[in-house]
Amino acid sequence: MVTVKVPATSANLGSGFDALGLALTLYNTVQMEEWDGPDIASLDDVEVPSGPDNLIYATAGRLYEICGRPFRGLRIRQKNDIPMARGLGSSSACLVGGLLGANALLGNPLRTEDLLNLAAALEGHPDNVAPAILGGLVTCAMEEGKVYSVSVPVAPNVHFAAMIPETPLPTSHARSVLPESVSRSDAVYNLSRAALMTSSLFSGSLENLRVATGDRLHQPYRMGLIRGADAAFRIARELGAYGVYISGAGSTIMAIIDKEKADFAERLRHQLMMNGVFGWSVRLLESDPAGASVRLEG
Ligand code: HSE
């Protein structure tokens, strides 16, 4: 049996639409072994598809097919700590769990680079799957089906407060509201800030993050899809967050904070409620430096 632990991810970081992402200290765990047909169950109270349409199962089957190996089926037990459809990379975690688990069961025929290319092709963009596999803060680009990426550690003084709404937001919907083309000034606005974001998070230059999270490519179009987002941005900034952005396609709003602000989550929860933003949970997270891990037993 193989056990894969995959971190949650936060893509875009505001300015780095489809190009930046980081891994977080929140995990899904997948146990997988060869079986006759699908035998799939959740190890927590999260409902997951139990048939061949289960994303982990289907992705693992795809890897068997690509490697030219017969696929009988899998027994999968999954623990789902990453909330689904909230912009924290839950579907990427399933894809990566399926690919890495199947690859390990087959004796590792594919290299990390191949798995990354495959995961990005299946997901459609690399900014969640790359940090899920590599860990840290990842800058990535895709060209002709290949992912070019660099993972760097996030400065240790940087922590994250994830404000997670009750309501999910499917990525397909959050992408459907984006314009087909943007002006040169908006493109330059984001380019400069995305570059600033990578170097600032790496070096711990927190004072740059308010500007570096600035975005004109996706957040202005998505804010209206997340009830309470305006208040969440304002409250997090008032409480001293260095930068605030929509995590991935949403609905989570992420605040980048100083490690020293231990009571930030509590104050955030209180202020969200005081401002009529109900049903949101707040989680304090750090950057995961290592990415997905695979353990083979038996
Ligand atoms: N970069 C993607 C988006 C992340 O913003 O749509 C969501 O998967």
XYZ file of C-alpha atoms and ligand atoms in Angstrom:
306
model
C 0.000 0.000 0.000
C 1.129 3.513 -0.695
C 0.274 6.623 1.326
C 0.499 10.044 -0.303
C 0.261 13.267 1.687
C -0.428 16.320 -0.473
C -0.426 19.938 0.720
C -3.102 22.521 0.050
C -2.019 25.299 -2.265
C -2.819 28.942 -2.739
C -2.493 30.065 -6.343
C -2.152 33.486 -7.955
C -1.227 35.423 -4.785
C -3.158 38.275 -6.368
C -0.868 39.442 -9.143
C 0.519 36.085 -10.346
C -2.565 34.807 -12.170
C -1.925 31.243 -13.423
C 1.802 31.730 -12.690
C 2.423 31.756 -8.908
C 1.392 29.390 -6.153
C 2.518 28.245 -2.745
C 2.101 25.099 -0.695
C 0.482 25.329 2.732
C 0.567 23.322 5.957
C -2.854 21.758 5.412
C -3.026 18.284 3.861
C -5.071 15.602 2.166
C -3.911 12.033 2.651
C -4.530 9.192 0.205
C -3.963 5.500 0.908
C -3.948 3.398 -2.237
C -3.458 -0.231 -3.162
C -4.228 -2.362 -6.212
C -7.680 -3.959 -6.071
C -10.354 -5.450 -8.298
C -12.472 -2.452 -9.318
C -12.982 0.677 -7.258
C -13.268 0.378 -3.483
C -13.251 3.986 -2.331
C -14.131 5.489 1.025
C -13.507 8.616 2.998
C -11.712 8.447 6.344
C -13.552 11.525 7.564
C -17.067 12.912 7.173
C -16.395 14.426 3.728
C -18.466 12.719 1.029
C -16.412 11.598 -1.964
C -17.437 9.846 -5.194
C -17.030 6.100 -4.711
C -17.076 5.093 -8.387
C -14.602 5.315 -11.268
C -15.357 9.057 -11.552
C -13.511 9.653 -8.264
C -10.746 12.100 -9.254
C -7.960 10.231 -7.456
C -9.057 6.923 -8.947
C -9.525 8.296 -12.478
C -6.149 10.076 -12.400
C -4.367 6.999 -11.122
C -6.009 4.949 -13.884
C -4.807 7.490 -16.441
C -1.236 7.090 -15.225
C -1.464 3.294 -15.561
C -2.740 3.813 -19.121
C 0.050 6.264 -20.017
C 2.611 3.807 -18.680
C 1.020 0.987 -20.683
C 0.215 -1.055 -17.570
C -3.034 -2.992 -17.045
C -5.402 -1.293 -14.581
C -7.590 -3.625 -12.510
C -8.745 -1.069 -9.987
C -7.759 0.467 -6.687
C -8.737 0.478 -3.053
C -8.556 4.096 -1.936
C -8.987 5.597 1.517
C -8.873 9.366 1.542
C -8.684 11.952 4.298
C -9.805 15.338 3.108
C -8.633 18.197 5.303
C -8.433 20.633 2.357
C -11.881 22.205 1.917
C -13.310 21.599 -1.554
C -13.900 24.315 -4.151
C -12.570 27.068 -1.880
C -9.423 28.058 -3.803
C -7.073 25.931 -1.716
C -6.117 23.375 -4.344
C -8.336 20.454 -3.321
C -8.732 19.151 -6.883
C -4.994 19.517 -7.499
C -4.377 17.555 -4.313
C -6.565 14.728 -5.704
C -4.770 14.811 -9.070
C -1.349 14.819 -7.453
C -2.382 12.136 -4.958
C -3.634 9.922 -7.804
C -0.543 10.424 -9.968
C 2.076 10.053 -7.234
C 0.283 7.096 -5.659
C -0.088 5.225 -8.954
C 3.492 6.010 -9.937
C 4.746 4.555 -6.643
C 2.587 1.427 -7.036
C 4.149 0.894 -10.478
C 7.717 1.255 -9.187
C 8.197 4.932 -10.171
C 8.349 4.761 -13.990
C 7.800 8.545 -14.239
C 10.143 11.245 -12.933
C 8.949 14.264 -10.936
C 9.276 16.395 -14.062
C 6.965 14.047 -16.028
C 4.451 13.956 -13.181
C 4.445 17.754 -13.037
C 3.827 18.075 -16.780
C 1.066 15.487 -16.608
C -0.593 17.091 -13.570
C -0.523 20.549 -15.208
C -1.992 19.160 -18.432
C -4.818 17.477 -16.522
C -5.497 20.564 -14.356
C -5.169 23.048 -17.228
C -2.779 25.383 -15.410
C 0.316 24.698 -13.314
C -0.007 27.118 -10.389
C -1.683 24.674 -7.964
C -0.137 21.366 -9.017
C 3.449 22.673 -9.094
C 3.539 23.807 -5.442
C 1.556 20.694 -4.413
C 4.353 18.558 -5.874
C 7.393 20.743 -5.182
C 6.443 22.684 -2.016
C 7.433 26.266 -1.224
C 6.607 29.238 -3.392
C 6.593 28.240 -7.029
C 6.908 30.436 -10.087
C 5.793 28.528 -13.160
C 5.195 28.854 -16.873
C 3.951 26.327 -19.424
C 5.242 26.014 -22.942
C 4.372 23.277 -25.418
C 3.019 21.073 -22.643
C 6.092 21.404 -20.441
C 6.170 23.147 -17.063
C 9.131 25.414 -16.349
C 9.224 26.155 -12.646
C 11.337 27.205 -9.692
C 10.408 26.582 -6.074
C 11.892 28.837 -3.413
C 11.264 28.818 0.324
C 9.011 31.463 1.819
C 10.753 33.633 4.428
C 10.137 32.203 7.923
C 8.582 35.427 9.244
C 5.679 35.053 6.772
C 2.490 33.288 7.850
C -0.950 33.098 6.255
C -4.486 33.514 7.569
C -7.010 31.762 5.326
C -10.536 33.151 5.580
C -12.679 30.323 4.219
C -16.316 31.035 3.335
C -19.054 28.472 3.797
C -19.944 28.762 0.126
C -17.846 26.985 -2.513
C -16.930 28.629 -5.802
C -16.253 26.256 -8.708
C -13.129 27.275 -10.630
C -14.962 26.884 -13.939
C -17.447 29.560 -12.875
C -14.733 31.852 -11.471
C -12.865 31.598 -14.802
C -15.976 32.155 -16.894
C -16.361 35.741 -15.616
C -12.860 36.804 -16.755
C -12.404 38.952 -19.869
C -10.870 37.433 -22.997
C -8.314 40.230 -23.367
C -6.781 42.914 -21.165
C -5.138 46.264 -21.801
C -1.375 46.669 -21.964
C -1.434 48.848 -18.838
C -3.266 46.136 -16.876
C -0.819 43.494 -18.136
C 2.156 45.619 -17.051
C 0.494 46.365 -13.714
C 0.346 42.622 -12.973
C 3.721 41.692 -14.454
C 5.590 44.100 -12.219
C 3.682 43.051 -9.122
C 4.025 39.302 -9.731
C 7.794 39.717 -10.044
C 7.824 41.817 -6.872
C 5.777 39.156 -5.066
C 8.265 36.322 -5.631
C 11.309 38.279 -4.527
C 9.481 39.827 -1.561
C 8.086 36.558 -0.176
C 11.463 34.894 -0.618
C 13.345 37.704 1.112
C 10.676 38.487 3.720
C 10.238 42.067 2.479
C 6.762 42.266 3.928
C 6.399 45.980 3.305
C 6.153 45.259 -0.460
C 3.238 42.844 -0.181
C 0.401 45.369 -0.205
C 1.547 46.478 -3.642
C 2.665 43.005 -4.779
C -0.801 41.478 -4.222
C -2.349 44.166 -6.462
C -4.142 42.695 -9.446
C -6.195 43.830 -12.418
C -6.529 40.518 -14.271
C -8.916 38.452 -12.182
C -9.756 39.697 -8.697
C -11.837 42.715 -9.786
C -14.065 40.326 -11.770
C -14.296 37.686 -9.053
C -14.926 39.836 -5.986
C -18.654 40.010 -6.730
C -18.884 36.197 -6.723
C -17.810 35.973 -3.069
C -20.320 37.403 -0.609
C -18.395 39.160 2.184
C -15.126 39.427 0.225
C -14.978 43.240 0.387
C -15.410 43.176 4.153
C -12.835 40.393 4.532
C -10.234 42.398 2.570
C -10.914 45.554 4.564
C -10.900 43.832 7.971
C -7.694 41.887 7.302
C -5.947 45.086 6.186
C -7.233 47.011 9.222
C -5.869 44.276 11.493
C -2.425 44.707 9.952
C -2.169 42.100 7.169
C 0.682 42.907 4.792
C -1.216 41.738 1.748
C -4.659 40.270 1.060
C -5.749 38.360 -2.037
C -8.314 35.877 -3.376
C -6.695 32.460 -2.976
C -6.701 30.744 -6.375
C -10.098 31.180 -7.991
C -11.707 31.724 -4.551
C -13.736 31.592 -2.466
C -11.033 31.764 0.251
C -9.537 35.180 0.975
C -5.909 34.942 2.118
C -4.136 37.408 4.389
C -0.343 37.441 4.506
C 0.719 38.240 8.036
C 3.733 38.502 10.282
C 4.557 35.367 12.241
C 4.465 37.388 15.450
C 0.722 38.096 15.086
C -0.376 35.023 17.030
C -3.802 36.459 17.915
C -4.571 37.476 14.307
C -6.980 34.578 13.645
C -9.023 35.268 16.749
C -9.314 38.964 15.985
C -10.180 38.211 12.379
C -12.972 35.793 13.400
C -14.387 38.353 15.798
C -14.300 41.215 13.294
C -15.828 39.123 10.499
C -18.790 38.349 12.746
C -19.064 41.956 13.957
C -19.244 43.033 10.311
C -21.999 40.581 9.407
C -19.751 38.077 7.623
C -21.063 34.798 9.013
C -20.157 31.161 8.471
C -16.520 31.759 7.554
C -13.738 29.805 9.230
C -10.246 31.182 9.746
C -7.102 29.037 9.688
C -3.571 30.133 10.428
C -1.167 28.379 8.077
C 2.483 28.387 7.122
C 4.162 27.623 3.858
C 4.914 23.910 3.360
C 8.517 23.724 2.134
C 8.613 20.151 0.819
C 5.482 19.365 -1.210
C 3.799 15.979 -1.536
C 5.359 12.968 0.179
C 4.965 9.311 -0.731
C 5.368 6.342 1.613
C 5.327 2.793 0.312
C 4.538 -0.035 2.766
C 4.442 -3.767 2.393
N -4.973 30.240 -11.524
C -6.221 29.567 -11.379
C -7.356 30.561 -11.454
C -6.233 28.865 -10.050
O -7.226 31.624 -10.857
O -8.368 30.307 -12.107
C -7.474 28.081 -9.816
O -7.286 26.761 -10.102
